[in-house]
C-alpha atoms as a printed R data frame, in Angstrom:
    type eleno elety resid chain resno       x       y      z
1   ATOM     1    CA   ARG     A     1 -17.156   9.001  4.841
2   ATOM     2    CA   THR     A     2 -20.693   7.777  5.572
3   ATOM     3    CA   SER     A     3 -20.890   7.247  9.299
4   ATOM     4    CA   GLN     A     4 -24.497   6.068  9.714
5   ATOM     5    CA   SER     A     5 -26.089   5.092  6.430
6   ATOM     6    CA   PHE     A     6 -29.085   2.952  7.433
7   ATOM     7    CA   ALA     A     7 -32.002   3.028  9.907
8   ATOM     8    CA   CYS     A     8 -35.196   1.005 10.241
9   ATOM     9    CA   ASP     A     9 -38.500   1.163 12.062
10  ATOM    10    CA   MET     A    10 -39.532  -2.462 11.954
11  ATOM    11    CA   PRO     A    11 -41.454  -3.981 10.392
12  ATOM    12    CA   LEU     A    12 -42.872  -1.363  8.036
13  ATOM    13    CA   ARG     A    13 -40.342   1.379  7.273
14  ATOM    14    CA   LEU     A    14 -36.666   1.678  6.479
15  ATOM    15    CA   CYS     A    15 -34.449   4.491  5.281
16  ATOM    16    CA   TYR     A    16 -30.935   4.569  3.928
17  ATOM    17    CA   VAL     A    17 -28.447   6.760  2.088
18  ATOM    18    CA   LEU     A    18 -28.818   6.327 -1.668
19  ATOM    19    CA   GLY     A    19 -26.454   8.421 -3.719
20  ATOM    20    CA   SER     A    20 -26.400  11.845 -2.077
21  ATOM    21    CA   ASP     A    21 -29.947  11.682 -0.692
22  ATOM    22    CA   VAL     A    22 -32.073   9.668  1.739
23  ATOM    23    CA   CYS     A    23 -34.399   6.963  0.487
24  ATOM    24    CA   LEU     A    24 -37.468   6.162  2.616
25  ATOM    25    CA   GLU     A    25 -39.267   2.900  1.947
26  ATOM    26    CA   ASP     A    26 -42.708   2.344  3.468
27  ATOM    27    CA   HIS     A    27 -44.023  -1.213  3.370
28  ATOM    28    CA   GLY     A    28 -47.169  -0.535  5.405
29  ATOM    29    CA   GLY     A    29 -49.416   0.944  2.741
30  ATOM    30    CA   ALA     A    30 -52.576  -0.767  1.528
31  ATOM    31    CA   THR     A    31 -51.335  -0.581 -2.061
32  ATOM    32    CA   GLY     A    32 -47.936  -2.093 -1.316
33  ATOM    33    CA   ALA     A    33 -44.474  -0.716 -0.780
34  ATOM    34    CA   SER     A    34 -43.659   2.885 -1.687
35  ATOM    35    CA   ARG     A    35 -40.329   4.676 -2.070
36  ATOM    36    CA   ARG     A    36 -39.570   8.357 -1.613
37  ATOM    37    CA   MET     A    37 -36.358  10.342 -1.996
38  ATOM    38    CA   LEU     A    38 -35.614  13.070  0.553
39  ATOM    39    CA   SER     A    39 -33.002  15.708 -0.242
40  ATOM    40    CA   MET     A    40 -31.298  18.660  1.350
41  ATOM    41    CA   PRO     A    41 -33.150  21.804  0.143
42  ATOM    42    CA   ARG     A    42 -31.065  23.537 -2.519
43  ATOM    43    CA   ASP     A    43 -29.715  26.929 -1.527
44  ATOM    44    CA   ASP     A    44 -28.971  29.952 -3.703
45  ATOM    45    CA   GLU     A    45 -25.325  28.951 -4.106
46  ATOM    46    CA   GLY     A    46 -26.275  25.628 -5.652
47  ATOM    47    CA   GLU     A    47 -23.965  23.665 -3.346
48  ATOM    48    CA   GLN     A    48 -24.048  19.872 -3.475
49  ATOM    49    CA   TRP     A    49 -25.003  18.184 -0.187
50  ATOM    50    CA   GLN     A    50 -24.291  14.560  0.709
51  ATOM    51    CA   ALA     A    51 -26.341  12.600  3.270
52  ATOM    52    CA   ILE     A    52 -23.969  10.971  5.770
53  ATOM    53    CA   ALA     A    53 -26.240   9.883  8.653
54  ATOM    54    CA   VAL     A    54 -29.907   8.894  8.973
55  ATOM    55    CA   GLU     A    55 -32.164   7.985 11.884
56  ATOM    56    CA   MET     A    56 -35.874   7.330 12.521
57  ATOM    57    CA   GLU     A    57 -38.071   7.446 15.616
58  ATOM    58    CA   GLY     A    58 -41.855   7.308 15.508
59  ATOM    59    CA   SER     A    59 -43.177   9.840 13.004
60  ATOM    60    CA   ARG     A    60 -39.824  11.631 12.618
61  ATOM    61    CA   LEU     A    61 -36.979  10.974 10.204
62  ATOM    62    CA   ALA     A    62 -33.730  12.933 10.505
63  ATOM    63    CA   ALA     A    63 -30.558  13.110  8.461
64  ATOM    64    CA   VAL     A    64 -27.225  14.904  8.592
65  ATOM    65    CA   PHE     A    65 -26.007  16.344  5.293
66  ATOM    66    CA   ALA     A    66 -22.439  17.480  4.597
67  ATOM    67    CA   CYS     A    67 -21.172  19.947  2.011
68  ATOM    68    CA   PRO     A    68 -17.370  19.605  1.723
69  ATOM    69    CA   SER     A    69 -16.995  22.546 -0.655
70  ATOM    70    CA   ALA     A    70 -18.711  24.879  1.831
71  ATOM    71    CA   ASN     A    71 -17.205  23.143  4.878
72  ATOM    72    CA   GLN     A    72 -20.635  22.774  6.524
73  ATOM    73    CA   MET     A    73 -23.028  20.202  7.955
74  ATOM    74    CA   ARG     A    74 -26.783  20.561  8.448
75  ATOM    75    CA   LEU     A    75 -29.396  18.530 10.302
76  ATOM    76    CA   CYS     A    76 -32.711  18.012  8.486
77  ATOM    77    CA   SER     A    77 -35.898  16.609 10.006
78  ATOM    78    CA   TRP     A    78 -39.080  15.409  8.298
79  ATOM    79    CA   THR     A    79 -42.305  14.246  9.968
80  ATOM    80    CA   THR     A    80 -45.313  12.306  8.728
81  ATOM    81    CA   ALA     A    81 -47.501  15.094 10.155
82  ATOM    82    CA   THR     A    82 -46.188  17.427  7.443
83  ATOM    83    CA   GLY     A    83 -46.340  14.796  4.739
84  ATOM    84    CA   MET     A    84 -42.552  14.520  4.599
85  ATOM    85    CA   SER     A    85 -42.491  17.800  2.663
86  ATOM    86    CA   MET     A    86 -40.038  20.619  3.441
87  ATOM    87    CA   PRO     A    87 -37.794  19.677  6.376
88  ATOM    88    CA   GLU     A    88 -36.824  21.655  9.424
89  ATOM    89    CA   THR     A    89 -33.151  22.496  8.973
90  ATOM    90    CA   ILE     A    90 -30.493  23.315 11.585
91  ATOM    91    CA   ALA     A    91 -26.919  24.368 10.821
92  ATOM    92    CA   LEU     A    92 -24.507  22.206 12.838
93  ATOM    93    CA   THR     A    93 -22.128  24.898 14.029
94  ATOM    94    CA   ASP     A    94 -18.382  24.100 13.784
95  ATOM    95    CA   TYR     A    95 -18.997  20.638 12.294
96  ATOM    96    CA   GLY     A    96 -17.461  21.495  8.929
97  ATOM    97    CA   ASP     A    97 -13.965  20.301  9.817
98  ATOM    98    CA   PHE     A    98 -15.214  16.829 10.766
99  ATOM    99    CA   ALA     A    99 -15.509  13.940  8.325
100 ATOM   100    CA   GLY     A   100 -18.582  12.277  9.838
101 ATOM   101    CA   CYS     A   101 -21.354  12.525 12.417
102 ATOM   102    CA   LEU     A   102 -23.283  10.168 14.697
103 ATOM   103    CA   LEU     A   103 -27.026  10.833 15.013
104 ATOM   104    CA   ARG     A   104 -29.758   9.601 17.353
105 ATOM   105    CA   LEU     A   105 -33.315  10.782 18.116
106 ATOM   106    CA   SER     A   106 -34.948  10.968 21.541
107 ATOM   107    CA   SER     A   107 -38.455  12.429 21.607
108 ATOM   108    CA   ASP     A   108 -38.164  16.030 20.326
109 ATOM   109    CA   LEU     A   109 -34.365  16.061 20.705
110 ATOM   110    CA   ALA     A   110 -31.638  15.084 18.260
111 ATOM   111    CA   LEU     A   111 -28.286  13.891 19.613
112 ATOM   112    CA   THR     A   112 -25.246  14.430 17.411
113 ATOM   113    CA   ALA     A   113 -21.531  13.785 17.865
114 ATOM   114    CA   PRO     A   114 -19.001  14.711 15.165
115 ATOM   115    CA   VAL     A   115 -16.278  12.167 14.380
116 ATOM   116    CA   ALA     A   116 -12.920  12.045 12.584
117 ATOM   117    CA   GLY     A   117 -12.000  15.620 13.350
118 ATOM   118    CA   GLY     A   118  -8.282  15.666 12.648
119 ATOM   119    CA   GLY     A   119  -7.275  17.084 16.017
120 ATOM   120    CA   ARG     A   120 -10.509  18.982 16.734
121 ATOM   121    CA   GLU     A   121 -12.198  18.826 20.149
122 ATOM   122    CA   PHE     A   122 -14.913  16.168 20.290
123 ATOM   123    CA   ARG     A   123 -18.304  16.769 21.855
124 ATOM   124    CA   VAL     A   124 -21.901  15.624 22.068
125 ATOM   125    CA   ASP     A   125 -24.693  18.088 21.259
126 ATOM   126    CA   LEU     A   126 -28.441  18.002 21.898
127 ATOM   127    CA   TRP     A   127 -30.699  19.946 19.526
128 ATOM   128    CA   ARG     A   128 -34.344  20.950 19.701
129 ATOM   129    CA   PHE     A   129 -35.825  21.197 16.240
130 ATOM   130    CA   CYS     A   130 -37.828  24.281 17.223
131 ATOM   131    CA   ASP     A   131 -34.959  26.129 18.972
132 ATOM   132    CA   GLY     A   132 -31.577  24.873 17.750
133 ATOM   133    CA   LEU     A   133 -28.722  23.954 20.074
134 ATOM   134    CA   TRP     A   134 -30.080  23.050 23.506
135 ATOM   135    CA   ALA     A   135 -27.133  21.523 25.392
136 ATOM   136    CA   SER     A   136 -23.521  20.591 24.683
137 ATOM   137    CA   SER     A   137 -20.610  18.919 26.432
138 ATOM   138    CA   VAL     A   138 -16.997  18.190 25.512
139 ATOM   139    CA   LEU     A   139 -15.870  14.569 25.208
140 ATOM   140    CA   ALA     A   140 -12.412  13.413 26.236
141 ATOM   141    CA   GLU     A   141 -12.115  11.033 23.270
142 ATOM   142    CA   GLU     A   142 -13.611  10.486 19.840
143 ATOM   143    CA   PRO     A   143 -17.070   8.874 20.075
144 ATOM   144    CA   LEU     A   144 -17.538   5.501 18.395
145 ATOM   145    CA   ASP     A   145 -21.274   5.101 18.987
146 ATOM   146    CA   LEU     A   146 -24.338   6.703 20.578
147 ATOM   147    CA   LYS     A   147 -27.255   4.766 22.043
148 ATOM   148    CA   VAL     A   148 -30.502   6.190 23.413
149 ATOM   149    CA   LEU     A   149 -31.441   4.344 26.603
150 ATOM   150    CA   GLU     A   150 -34.570   4.466 28.757
151 ATOM   151    CA   GLY     A   151 -36.174   7.777 29.640
152 ATOM   152    CA   LYS     A   152 -33.781  10.704 29.440
153 ATOM   153    CA   GLU     A   153 -30.562   8.721 29.254
154 ATOM   154    CA   PHE     A   154 -28.087   7.910 26.519
155 ATOM   155    CA   GLY     A   155 -24.686   6.268 26.269
156 ATOM   156    CA   VAL     A   156 -21.523   7.393 24.479
157 ATOM   157    CA   LEU     A   157 -18.904   4.773 23.664
158 ATOM   158    CA   THR     A   158 -15.240   5.646 23.106
159 ATOM   159    CA   SER     A   159 -12.221   3.386 22.792
160 ATOM   160    CA   ALA     A   160 -11.662   3.842 26.551
161 ATOM   161    CA   GLY     A   161 -15.142   2.739 27.609
162 ATOM   162    CA   LEU     A   162 -18.783   3.755 28.070
163 ATOM   163    CA   THR     A   163 -20.109   6.962 29.607
164 ATOM   164    CA   LEU     A   164 -23.764   7.187 30.644
165 ATOM   165    CA   TRP     A   165 -25.454  10.569 30.249
166 ATOM   166    CA   ARG     A   166 -28.750  11.946 31.524
167 ATOM   167    CA   PHE     A   167 -30.403  15.146 30.349
168 ATOM   168    CA   ASP     A   168 -32.748  17.349 32.339
169 ATOM   169    CA   ASP     A   169 -35.312  18.943 30.026
170 ATOM   170    CA   GLU     A   170 -36.783  20.931 32.930
171 ATOM   171    CA   CYS     A   171 -33.498  22.729 33.672
172 ATOM   172    CA   ASP     A   172 -33.896  26.526 33.520
173 ATOM   173    CA   ALA     A   173 -30.540  27.165 31.795
174 ATOM   174    CA   ASP     A   174 -31.354  29.653 29.030
175 ATOM   175    CA   THR     A   175 -29.830  28.235 25.847
176 ATOM   176    CA   ALA     A   176 -32.748  28.544 23.464
177 ATOM   177    CA   ALA     A   177 -32.564  30.240 20.076
178 ATOM   178    CA   GLY     A   178 -29.044  29.140 19.267
179 ATOM   179    CA   GLY     A   179 -27.502  28.342 22.630
180 ATOM   180    CA   GLU     A   180 -26.216  31.705 23.853
181 ATOM   181    CA   ASP     A   181 -24.921  30.304 27.146
182 ATOM   182    CA   LEU     A   182 -23.405  26.860 26.625
183 ATOM   183    CA   GLU     A   183 -21.713  26.898 30.042
184 ATOM   184    CA   ALA     A   184 -25.144  27.056 31.610
185 ATOM   185    CA   SER     A   185 -26.314  24.269 29.321
186 ATOM   186    CA   CYS     A   186 -23.952  21.859 31.095
187 ATOM   187    CA   ALA     A   187 -26.471  21.912 33.947
188 ATOM   188    CA   ARG     A   188 -28.788  20.069 31.571
189 ATOM   189    CA   LEU     A   189 -26.350  17.166 31.224
190 ATOM   190    CA   GLN     A   190 -25.013  14.871 33.920
191 ATOM   191    CA   PHE     A   191 -22.731  11.925 33.251
192 ATOM   192    CA   GLN     A   192 -21.301   8.865 34.961
193 ATOM   193    CA   VAL     A   193 -18.502   6.651 33.660
194 ATOM   194    CA   ALA     A   194 -19.684   3.054 33.474
195 ATOM   195    CA   GLU     A   195 -17.634   0.419 35.264
196 ATOM   196    CA   PRO     A   196 -15.809  -1.849 32.770
197 ATOM   197    CA   PRO     A   197 -16.329  -5.615 32.909
198 ATOM   198    CA   ALA     A   198 -14.602  -7.287 35.841
199 ATOM   199    CA   GLY     A   199 -10.963  -7.950 35.102
200 ATOM   200    CA   TRP     A   200 -10.926  -5.843 31.942
201 ATOM   201    CA   ASP     A   201  -7.571  -4.210 31.243
202 ATOM   202    CA   LEU     A   202  -7.193  -1.973 28.182
203 ATOM   203    CA   THR     A   203  -3.488  -2.736 27.932
204 ATOM   204    CA   GLN     A   204  -4.176  -6.482 27.787
205 ATOM   205    CA   HIS     A   205  -7.608  -6.817 26.206
206 ATOM   206    CA   GLY     A   206  -7.494  -3.857 23.831
207 ATOM   207    CA   SER     A   207  -9.844  -0.929 23.249
208 ATOM   208    CA   PHE     A   208 -13.626  -0.957 23.090
209 ATOM   209    CA   VAL     A   209 -14.945  -0.897 19.511
210 ATOM   210    CA   ALA     A   210 -18.758  -1.359 19.545
211 ATOM   211    CA   MET     A   211 -21.835  -1.676 21.753
212 ATOM   212    CA   THR     A   212 -25.468  -2.678 21.550
213 ATOM   213    CA   THR     A   213 -28.518  -2.663 23.797
214 ATOM   214    CA   ALA     A   214 -30.484  -5.730 24.880
215 ATOM   215    CA   GLY     A   215 -33.613  -6.490 26.832
216 ATOM   216    CA   GLN     A   216 -33.626  -8.312 30.141
217 ATOM   217    CA   LEU     A   217 -32.511 -11.906 29.765
218 ATOM   218    CA   GLU     A   218 -34.889 -14.568 30.954
219 ATOM   219    CA   GLU     A   219 -33.548 -17.057 33.487
């Protein structure tokens, strides 16, 4: 299951899942468009990894790769500063039993949420590429979408509605180097359930299925 197979940084770059890897197209070069394939670094076991989610922000491109035979997922990150060479790689702990993953980037953080877990507990995780797991919180329902909002805020949509989250990157909870104290990391995340549209009734109107963001409408 490919849960997030395309991302673009308009108007010059786009990336997408092609086969088992990530294809990056750059249309901003002086000599015309270029294409580059980005793969999960091969390990000693020779396992086959499949890209299932991609995302871009600024100079960073990130992808989640899954290896069903090893029951693992990993997060890889490339930057233009390093010439898109060897990626930073983070093992997504306890993601192996899930069939997919949502991925978003916000500054030096990556937001991930595993999906289709077959009875597993859902959650949203924030990762620092230099340190690993930085904050984590359990979700009451399976996430359908993640959206990065202004500043340090993001939204998580489930079938029951939208929850707005805010992270505090100045919190002194010590979760670096692998997240030893995830209970303390909850101090880094605050949330508020968004009010549904006036008159909305899940039993009559059905569940929420998708969301998008929009700029301020002109009168």
